[in-house]
CSV table of C-alpha atoms in Angstrom, one decimal:
chain,number,residue,atom,x,y,z
A,1,UNK,CA,-19.3,16.9,35.0
A,2,UNK,CA,-22.0,14.6,33.8
A,3,UNK,CA,-23.2,17.0,31.3
A,4,UNK,CA,-23.5,14.8,28.5
A,5,UNK,CA,-22.8,11.3,29.8
A,6,UNK,CA,-23.2,9.6,33.1
A,7,UNK,CA,-21.4,6.5,33.1
A,8,UNK,CA,-21.3,5.7,36.7
A,9,UNK,CA,-25.1,5.4,36.8
A,10,UNK,CA,-25.3,3.5,33.7
A,11,UNK,CA,-22.9,0.9,35.3
A,12,UNK,CA,-24.8,0.9,38.7
A,13,UNK,CA,-28.1,0.7,37.2
A,14,UNK,CA,-27.3,-1.9,34.4
A,15,UNK,CA,-25.0,-4.5,36.0
A,16,UNK,CA,-27.4,-5.9,38.0
A,17,UNK,CA,-29.5,-6.9,34.9
A,18,UNK,CA,-26.6,-8.4,33.2
A,19,UNK,CA,-25.7,-10.4,36.2
A,20,UNK,CA,-29.3,-12.3,35.9
A,21,UNK,CA,-28.7,-12.8,32.8
A,22,UNK,CA,-25.3,-14.6,33.5
A,23,UNK,CA,-27.1,-16.5,36.0
A,24,UNK,CA,-29.9,-17.8,33.5
A,25,UNK,CA,-27.1,-18.9,31.2
A,26,UNK,CA,-27.8,-16.2,28.6
A,27,UNK,CA,-24.0,-14.7,28.8
A,28,UNK,CA,-20.8,-16.4,27.9
A,29,UNK,CA,-22.2,-18.7,25.5
A,30,UNK,CA,-19.6,-20.4,23.5
A,31,UNK,CA,-20.2,-22.4,20.4
A,32,UNK,CA,-17.9,-25.1,18.8
A,33,UNK,CA,-19.8,-25.8,15.6
A,34,UNK,CA,-22.5,-25.2,13.5
A,35,UNK,CA,-25.2,-27.1,11.6
A,36,UNK,CA,-27.4,-25.5,8.8
A,37,UNK,CA,-28.7,-22.5,10.5
A,38,UNK,CA,-28.3,-23.5,14.2
A,39,UNK,CA,-25.3,-23.2,16.3
A,40,UNK,CA,-23.9,-25.7,18.4
A,41,UNK,CA,-22.5,-25.5,22.1
A,42,UNK,CA,-19.9,-27.6,23.7
A,43,UNK,CA,-22.5,-29.5,25.5
A,44,UNK,CA,-24.6,-30.4,22.3
A,45,UNK,CA,-27.1,-27.7,22.5
A,46,UNK,CA,-28.5,-26.7,19.2
A,47,UNK,CA,-30.2,-23.2,18.8
A,48,UNK,CA,-31.1,-20.8,15.9
A,49,UNK,CA,-29.2,-17.4,16.8
A,50,UNK,CA,-31.9,-14.6,16.7
A,51,UNK,CA,-29.8,-12.0,18.3
A,52,UNK,CA,-27.7,-12.0,15.3
A,53,UNK,CA,-27.5,-9.3,13.0
A,54,UNK,CA,-26.6,-11.0,10.2
A,55,UNK,CA,-30.1,-10.9,8.9
A,56,UNK,CA,-29.5,-12.2,5.4
A,57,UNK,CA,-26.8,-14.9,6.4
A,58,UNK,CA,-24.1,-13.5,4.3
A,59,UNK,CA,-21.6,-13.9,7.1
A,60,UNK,CA,-21.6,-17.6,6.2
A,61,UNK,CA,-22.1,-17.2,2.4
A,62,UNK,CA,-19.3,-19.4,0.7
A,63,UNK,CA,-18.2,-16.3,-1.6
A,64,UNK,CA,-17.6,-13.9,1.4
A,65,UNK,CA,-15.4,-16.7,3.3
A,66,UNK,CA,-13.5,-17.4,0.0
A,67,UNK,CA,-13.3,-13.8,-0.7
A,68,UNK,CA,-11.4,-13.4,2.7
A,69,UNK,CA,-9.4,-16.3,2.3
A,70,UNK,CA,-8.2,-15.5,-1.0
A,71,UNK,CA,-7.4,-12.0,-0.1
A,72,UNK,CA,-5.2,-13.2,3.0
A,73,UNK,CA,-3.6,-15.5,0.7
A,74,UNK,CA,-2.7,-12.7,-2.2
A,75,UNK,CA,-1.6,-10.2,0.4
A,76,UNK,CA,0.4,-12.7,2.6
A,77,UNK,CA,-0.1,-10.8,5.5
A,78,UNK,CA,-3.3,-9.8,7.7
A,79,UNK,CA,-2.4,-6.1,7.8
A,80,UNK,CA,0.2,-3.6,6.8
A,81,UNK,CA,0.5,-2.2,10.6
A,82,UNK,CA,0.3,1.4,9.2
A,83,UNK,CA,-2.3,4.0,8.7
A,84,UNK,CA,-4.2,3.9,5.4
A,85,UNK,CA,-3.3,7.5,4.6
A,86,UNK,CA,0.3,6.5,4.2
A,87,UNK,CA,0.2,2.7,2.5
A,88,UNK,CA,-2.3,0.6,1.7
A,89,UNK,CA,-3.1,-2.3,-0.9
A,90,UNK,CA,-4.6,-1.7,-3.7
A,91,UNK,CA,-7.2,-4.1,-2.8
A,92,UNK,CA,-8.7,-1.2,-0.7
A,93,UNK,CA,-9.3,1.1,-3.5
A,94,UNK,CA,-10.5,-1.6,-5.3
A,95,UNK,CA,-13.1,-2.5,-2.5
A,96,UNK,CA,-13.8,1.0,-2.3
A,97,UNK,CA,-14.7,1.6,-5.7
A,98,UNK,CA,-17.0,-1.6,-5.8
A,99,UNK,CA,-19.0,-0.1,-2.7
A,100,UNK,CA,-19.2,3.0,-4.8
A,101,UNK,CA,-21.1,1.5,-7.2
A,102,UNK,CA,-23.3,-0.6,-4.5
A,103,UNK,CA,-24.2,2.5,-2.8
A,104,UNK,CA,-23.7,5.4,-5.4
A,105,UNK,CA,-21.8,7.3,-3.2
A,106,UNK,CA,-18.5,8.5,-2.4
A,107,UNK,CA,-17.1,5.7,-0.1
A,108,UNK,CA,-14.4,5.7,2.7
A,109,UNK,CA,-14.1,2.3,4.6
A,110,UNK,CA,-13.3,2.0,8.2
A,111,UNK,CA,-12.5,-0.6,10.6
A,112,UNK,CA,-15.9,-0.3,12.3
A,113,UNK,CA,-18.9,1.9,12.5
A,114,UNK,CA,-17.7,3.5,15.5
A,115,UNK,CA,-14.5,4.4,13.9
A,116,UNK,CA,-16.8,6.0,11.3
A,117,UNK,CA,-18.5,8.2,13.9
A,118,UNK,CA,-15.3,9.2,15.6
A,119,UNK,CA,-13.6,10.2,12.1
A,120,UNK,CA,-16.9,12.1,11.1
A,121,UNK,CA,-18.5,13.7,14.2
A,122,UNK,CA,-16.0,16.0,15.7
A,123,UNK,CA,-15.0,17.6,12.3
A,124,UNK,CA,-18.6,18.2,11.7
A,125,UNK,CA,-18.9,19.7,15.2
A,126,UNK,CA,-15.9,22.1,14.3
A,127,UNK,CA,-17.7,23.5,11.4
A,128,UNK,CA,-15.3,21.9,8.9
A,129,UNK,CA,-18.6,20.5,6.9
A,130,UNK,CA,-20.6,23.4,7.4
A,131,UNK,CA,-18.8,26.2,5.8
A,132,UNK,CA,-17.0,27.0,8.6
A,133,UNK,CA,-20.0,27.7,10.9
A,134,UNK,CA,-20.1,25.6,14.1
A,135,UNK,CA,-23.5,23.9,13.8
A,136,UNK,CA,-25.8,23.4,16.7
A,137,UNK,CA,-25.5,19.5,17.4
A,138,UNK,CA,-28.9,17.7,18.1
A,139,UNK,CA,-28.6,14.2,19.0
A,140,UNK,CA,-31.7,12.2,18.8
A,141,UNK,CA,-32.7,11.0,22.4
A,142,UNK,CA,-32.6,6.9,21.0
A,143,UNK,CA,-29.2,7.5,19.1
A,144,UNK,CA,-27.0,4.4,19.5
A,145,UNK,CA,-24.2,4.5,22.2
A,146,UNK,CA,-21.6,4.6,19.5
A,147,UNK,CA,-22.7,8.1,18.8
A,148,UNK,CA,-23.9,9.2,22.1
A,149,UNK,CA,-20.5,8.5,23.6
A,150,UNK,CA,-19.2,10.8,21.2
A,151,UNK,CA,-21.2,14.1,22.6
A,152,UNK,CA,-18.2,15.4,25.0
A,153,UNK,CA,-16.0,15.5,21.9
A,154,UNK,CA,-18.6,17.4,19.9
A,155,UNK,CA,-19.3,20.0,23.0
A,156,UNK,CA,-15.9,20.7,23.4
A,157,UNK,CA,-16.3,22.2,19.8
A,158,UNK,CA,-19.9,23.6,19.9
A,159,UNK,CA,-23.2,23.6,21.5
A,160,UNK,CA,-24.6,19.9,21.7
A,161,UNK,CA,-28.3,19.2,23.0
A,162,UNK,CA,-30.6,16.0,22.8
A,163,UNK,CA,-34.0,16.2,21.4
A,164,UNK,CA,-37.0,13.7,22.0
A,165,UNK,CA,-37.1,10.7,19.7
A,166,UNK,CA,-38.0,11.5,16.0
A,167,UNK,CA,-39.3,14.9,17.2
A,168,UNK,CA,-39.6,17.0,14.1
A,169,UNK,CA,-41.0,20.0,16.2
A,170,UNK,CA,-38.0,19.8,18.0
A,171,UNK,CA,-35.4,20.3,14.9
A,172,UNK,CA,-37.6,22.5,13.1
A,173,UNK,CA,-37.9,24.8,15.9
A,174,UNK,CA,-34.0,24.8,16.4
A,175,UNK,CA,-33.5,25.2,12.5
A,176,UNK,CA,-35.7,28.5,12.9
A,177,UNK,CA,-33.6,29.6,15.6
A,178,UNK,CA,-30.0,28.8,14.5
A,179,UNK,CA,-28.2,29.6,11.6
A,180,UNK,CA,-26.7,26.2,11.4
A,181,UNK,CA,-27.9,22.7,12.8
A,182,UNK,CA,-26.7,19.2,12.4
A,183,UNK,CA,-28.9,16.3,13.4
A,184,UNK,CA,-27.5,12.9,14.5
A,185,UNK,CA,-29.4,9.8,14.3
A,186,UNK,CA,-30.0,6.1,13.6
A,187,UNK,CA,-31.8,5.4,10.1
A,188,UNK,CA,-33.2,2.2,11.3
A,189,UNK,CA,-33.1,1.9,15.5
A,190,UNK,CA,-31.9,-1.4,17.0
A,191,UNK,CA,-35.0,-1.7,18.9
A,192,UNK,CA,-37.2,-1.4,15.9
A,193,UNK,CA,-38.7,1.8,14.1
A,194,UNK,CA,-36.9,4.3,11.9
A,195,UNK,CA,-35.9,8.0,11.6
A,196,UNK,CA,-38.7,10.1,9.8
A,197,UNK,CA,-36.4,10.6,6.8
A,198,UNK,CA,-38.6,12.2,4.5
A,199,UNK,CA,-39.3,15.0,7.1
A,200,UNK,CA,-35.8,15.3,7.7
A,201,UNK,CA,-35.3,15.9,3.8
A,202,UNK,CA,-37.9,18.5,3.9
A,203,UNK,CA,-36.0,20.5,6.8
A,204,UNK,CA,-32.9,20.0,5.2
A,205,UNK,CA,-34.5,21.5,1.7
A,206,UNK,CA,-36.0,24.5,3.9
A,207,UNK,CA,-33.1,25.4,6.5
A,208,UNK,CA,-30.2,23.7,5.4
A,209,UNK,CA,-30.1,21.2,8.1
A,210,UNK,CA,-27.1,18.8,7.9
A,211,UNK,CA,-28.0,15.3,8.4
A,212,UNK,CA,-25.6,12.4,10.1
A,213,UNK,CA,-27.2,9.2,9.9
A,214,UNK,CA,-26.1,5.9,11.2
A,215,UNK,CA,-28.1,3.4,9.2
A,216,UNK,CA,-26.2,0.0,10.5
A,217,UNK,CA,-29.5,-2.1,10.8
A,218,UNK,CA,-30.9,-1.4,7.3
A,219,UNK,CA,-28.0,-1.4,5.0
A,220,UNK,CA,-28.4,-4.9,2.8
A,221,UNK,CA,-31.8,-5.6,4.2
A,222,UNK,CA,-33.5,-2.7,2.6
A,223,UNK,CA,-33.5,-0.9,-0.7
A,224,UNK,CA,-32.2,-1.5,-4.3
A,225,UNK,CA,-28.7,-3.2,-4.2
A,226,UNK,CA,-29.0,-3.0,-0.3
A,227,UNK,CA,-28.6,0.7,0.1
A,228,UNK,CA,-30.3,0.8,3.1
A,229,UNK,CA,-33.6,2.8,4.3
A,230,UNK,CA,-31.9,6.2,4.4
A,231,UNK,CA,-30.2,6.5,1.4
A,232,UNK,CA,-33.3,5.0,-0.5
A,233,UNK,CA,-34.8,8.5,0.1
A,234,UNK,CA,-31.8,10.6,-1.8
A,235,UNK,CA,-31.8,10.1,-5.7
A,236,UNK,CA,-28.1,11.6,-5.2
A,237,UNK,CA,-26.6,11.9,-2.0
A,238,UNK,CA,-25.6,15.5,-1.2
A,239,UNK,CA,-22.8,17.5,0.9
A,240,UNK,CA,-25.0,18.1,3.8
A,241,UNK,CA,-26.0,14.4,4.5
A,242,UNK,CA,-23.3,11.5,5.9
A,243,UNK,CA,-24.6,8.1,6.1
A,244,UNK,CA,-22.7,5.6,7.8
A,245,UNK,CA,-23.1,1.9,8.8
A,246,UNK,CA,-21.7,-1.2,10.0
A,247,UNK,CA,-20.5,-3.8,7.4
A,248,UNK,CA,-20.6,-6.6,10.2
A,249,UNK,CA,-24.2,-6.9,10.2
A,250,UNK,CA,-26.5,-7.9,7.1
A,251,UNK,CA,-23.7,-6.9,5.0
A,252,UNK,CA,-21.8,-10.2,6.2
A,253,UNK,CA,-18.4,-8.9,6.2
A,254,UNK,CA,-16.6,-6.7,8.8
A,255,UNK,CA,-15.6,-3.1,9.2
A,256,UNK,CA,-17.8,0.2,8.7
A,257,UNK,CA,-18.5,2.6,5.4
A,258,UNK,CA,-18.8,6.1,5.2
A,259,UNK,CA,-21.4,7.2,2.4
A,260,UNK,CA,-20.5,10.8,1.1
A,261,UNK,CA,-22.0,12.9,-1.6
A,262,UNK,CA,-18.7,13.9,-3.4
A,263,UNK,CA,-15.0,13.8,-2.7
A,264,UNK,CA,-15.6,17.3,-1.2
A,265,UNK,CA,-14.5,16.2,2.5
A,266,UNK,CA,-12.2,13.4,1.4
A,267,UNK,CA,-9.0,14.8,1.8
A,268,UNK,CA,-9.9,16.3,5.3
A,269,UNK,CA,-11.1,12.7,6.3
A,270,UNK,CA,-8.1,10.9,4.9
A,271,UNK,CA,-5.7,13.2,6.7
A,272,UNK,CA,-7.7,15.0,9.7
A,273,UNK,CA,-10.2,13.0,11.2
A,274,UNK,CA,-8.3,10.9,13.5
A,275,UNK,CA,-8.4,7.2,13.1
A,276,UNK,CA,-8.3,7.1,9.4
A,277,UNK,CA,-4.7,9.0,9.4
A,278,UNK,CA,-2.9,7.5,12.3
A,279,UNK,CA,-4.6,4.2,12.9
A,280,UNK,CA,-5.1,0.6,11.5
A,281,UNK,CA,-7.2,0.0,8.2
A,282,UNK,CA,-9.3,-2.9,7.6
A,283,UNK,CA,-7.0,-5.9,7.3
A,284,UNK,CA,-6.7,-7.8,4.1
A,285,UNK,CA,-9.1,-10.6,4.9
A,286,UNK,CA,-11.9,-8.2,5.9
A,287,UNK,CA,-11.5,-6.1,2.6
A,288,UNK,CA,-11.5,-9.6,0.7
A,289,UNK,CA,-14.7,-10.0,2.4
A,290,UNK,CA,-16.3,-6.8,1.9
A,291,UNK,CA,-15.5,-7.0,-1.8
A,292,UNK,CA,-17.0,-10.4,-2.1
A,293,UNK,CA,-20.0,-9.0,-0.4
A,294,UNK,CA,-20.5,-6.4,-2.7
A,295,UNK,CA,-20.2,-8.3,-5.7
A,296,UNK,CA,-23.2,-9.9,-4.4
A,297,UNK,CA,-25.2,-7.0,-3.8
A,298,UNK,CA,-24.6,-6.1,-7.3
A,299,UNK,CA,-26.0,-9.6,-8.5
A,300,UNK,CA,-29.6,-10.7,-8.7
A,301,UNK,CA,-28.8,-12.9,-5.6
A,302,UNK,CA,-29.6,-10.2,-3.3
A,303,UNK,CA,-33.1,-9.4,-3.8
A,304,UNK,CA,-33.6,-13.1,-3.5
A,305,UNK,CA,-32.4,-12.9,-0.1
A,306,UNK,CA,-34.1,-9.9,0.6
A,307,UNK,CA,-37.4,-11.5,-0.1
A,308,UNK,CA,-36.8,-14.7,1.7
A,309,UNK,CA,-36.4,-12.1,4.7
A,310,UNK,CA,-39.5,-10.2,4.3
A,311,UNK,CA,-41.2,-13.7,3.7
A,312,UNK,CA,-39.7,-14.6,7.0
A,313,UNK,CA,-40.8,-11.5,8.8
A,314,UNK,CA,-44.4,-11.6,7.4
A,315,UNK,CA,-44.9,-14.9,8.2
A,316,UNK,CA,-44.0,-14.0,12.0
A,317,UNK,CA,-46.1,-10.9,11.9
A,318,UNK,CA,-49.2,-12.7,11.2
A,319,UNK,CA,-48.7,-14.8,14.0
A,320,UNK,CA,-47.5,-12.4,16.7
A,321,UNK,CA,-48.3,-8.9,15.8
A,322,UNK,CA,-45.9,-6.2,17.2
A,323,UNK,CA,-45.6,-2.4,17.1
A,324,UNK,CA,-43.2,-2.9,14.5
A,325,UNK,CA,-44.9,-5.3,12.4
A,326,UNK,CA,-44.8,-4.9,8.4
A,327,UNK,CA,-42.0,-2.0,8.4
A,328,UNK,CA,-39.7,-3.7,6.0
A,329,UNK,CA,-37.0,-4.1,8.7
A,330,UNK,CA,-36.3,-7.2,10.5
A,331,UNK,CA,-36.3,-6.3,14.4
A,332,UNK,CA,-39.3,-7.1,16.5
A,333,UNK,CA,-39.4,-6.2,20.4
A,334,UNK,CA,-41.8,-8.1,22.6
A,335,UNK,CA,-42.4,-5.8,25.7
A,336,UNK,CA,-42.7,-7.5,29.1
A,337,UNK,CA,-43.4,-6.1,32.7
A,338,UNK,CA,-40.1,-6.6,34.1
A,339,UNK,CA,-36.0,-7.2,33.7
A,340,UNK,CA,-36.7,-10.2,35.7
A,341,UNK,CA,-39.5,-11.6,33.1
A,342,UNK,CA,-37.4,-10.4,30.3
A,343,UNK,CA,-34.5,-12.9,31.3
A,344,UNK,CA,-36.5,-15.6,32.4
A,345,UNK,CA,-38.3,-15.4,28.9
A,346,UNK,CA,-34.9,-15.4,27.0
A,347,UNK,CA,-33.6,-18.3,29.1
A,348,UNK,CA,-37.0,-20.4,28.5
A,349,UNK,CA,-36.6,-19.7,24.5
A,350,UNK,CA,-33.0,-20.5,24.6
A,351,UNK,CA,-34.0,-24.1,26.1
A,352,UNK,CA,-36.5,-24.3,23.3
A,353,UNK,CA,-33.9,-23.9,20.7
A,354,UNK,CA,-33.8,-20.0,19.9
A,355,UNK,CA,-31.4,-17.3,21.3
A,356,UNK,CA,-33.0,-13.9,21.5
A,357,UNK,CA,-31.6,-11.2,23.6
A,358,UNK,CA,-33.2,-9.8,26.6
A,359,UNK,CA,-33.0,-6.3,26.6
A,360,UNK,CA,-33.0,-3.6,29.7
A,361,UNK,CA,-31.7,-0.6,30.5
A,362,UNK,CA,-29.5,1.1,28.8
A,363,UNK,CA,-30.2,-1.1,26.0
A,364,UNK,CA,-33.8,0.5,26.3
A,365,UNK,CA,-35.6,2.8,28.8
A,366,UNK,CA,-35.9,1.8,32.2
A,367,UNK,CA,-39.7,1.1,31.9
A,368,UNK,CA,-39.4,-0.8,28.6
A,369,UNK,CA,-37.7,-4.4,29.2
A,370,UNK,CA,-38.4,-7.2,26.8
A,371,UNK,CA,-37.2,-9.7,24.3
A,372,UNK,CA,-35.8,-8.6,20.9
A,373,UNK,CA,-36.2,-10.7,17.9
A,374,UNK,CA,-34.0,-10.5,15.0
A,375,UNK,CA,-35.4,-12.3,11.8
A,376,UNK,CA,-33.0,-14.2,9.4
A,377,UNK,CA,-33.7,-15.0,5.9
A,378,UNK,CA,-32.6,-18.6,6.4
A,379,UNK,CA,-35.6,-19.5,8.7
A,380,UNK,CA,-38.1,-21.8,7.3
A,381,UNK,CA,-41.8,-21.6,8.2
A,382,UNK,CA,-41.7,-24.2,10.3
A,383,UNK,CA,-38.5,-22.5,12.3
A,384,UNK,CA,-40.9,-19.4,12.6
A,385,UNK,CA,-44.0,-21.5,13.8
A,386,UNK,CA,-41.9,-23.3,16.2
A,387,UNK,CA,-40.4,-20.1,17.4
A,388,UNK,CA,-43.8,-18.5,17.7
A,389,UNK,CA,-44.9,-21.6,19.7
A,390,UNK,CA,-42.4,-21.2,22.3
A,391,UNK,CA,-42.8,-17.5,22.4
A,392,UNK,CA,-46.5,-17.9,23.3
A,393,UNK,CA,-45.5,-20.1,26.4
A,394,UNK,CA,-43.6,-17.6,28.1
């Protein structure tokens, strides 16, 4: 009991912080409209949402919206209400084929990035993707909750351990002591920073390390065609690497994506992975939105949006230096002494017209509360300067 997770402790430790955030008006915010890059609440308060992961603003792109509407009208239904393994609209195949051009990989679409992890990780733990040899499963200490929550499932199949964050030494030693090792991590972490991809590829070449990477926070914002940080390091994706990601963040649509090096595991995932075989699939408007965003990713528009985001973050970094400045990703964290300070700072910024999330355990370690800043491509220099001025007064 409690070998992999301690949900009770998490609830006891974190709920008091969430209550503080709620008391300061930082949860349960409801909006009724938007104007430009600002949201509007029912009492007329306008603010820029700097908690949103739609870093490029594609979630409001007219082509993405039109794609969703057109798909719904064409299919005449939200959902087939049956698993994709049995019946799916041709639109799903067309969309996956287009996404294969974006990521230069075999693509499987899922209802969420979590569904992608639920589909792949237990199969990986069982040895189905490592020539029948059950791997030692190493989860990075800073893995996102959506992967950590699957440790018991994987632990039912094989040995599961947790390593210090980004510890190449730990992983390499494990590779020396075990025939088969799989490492589970984020490519770009939700609190800033990234995995040491080059070193992980070195271990893969030397020891056959299997890599499972959730790159949700860098897809679209990083790399040619927005392939993301991790995919950018591979000329061709191989069969000992699986990259997954959310399409509901910078991609601007919905659902998740599984990137594979080939169709080697396709049949197994289609029929034996759980959610892909027996659960719902992405609905029609979701597929339409993904297809439209994929077309943007294959056009000249995407690098322009990436450049705008890069310029916005560079301007912010010039005014407010931080540990993640200049890393090519749009997440910054302002460390603060206590949870109370983080909540009060977030509330102050919200009143000034900027919503940034107060972060505390279990989002971050207990001794690292702060305010997380998510950059946006549609923020002007004036917006950034106003935000930084507000930030300086907390």
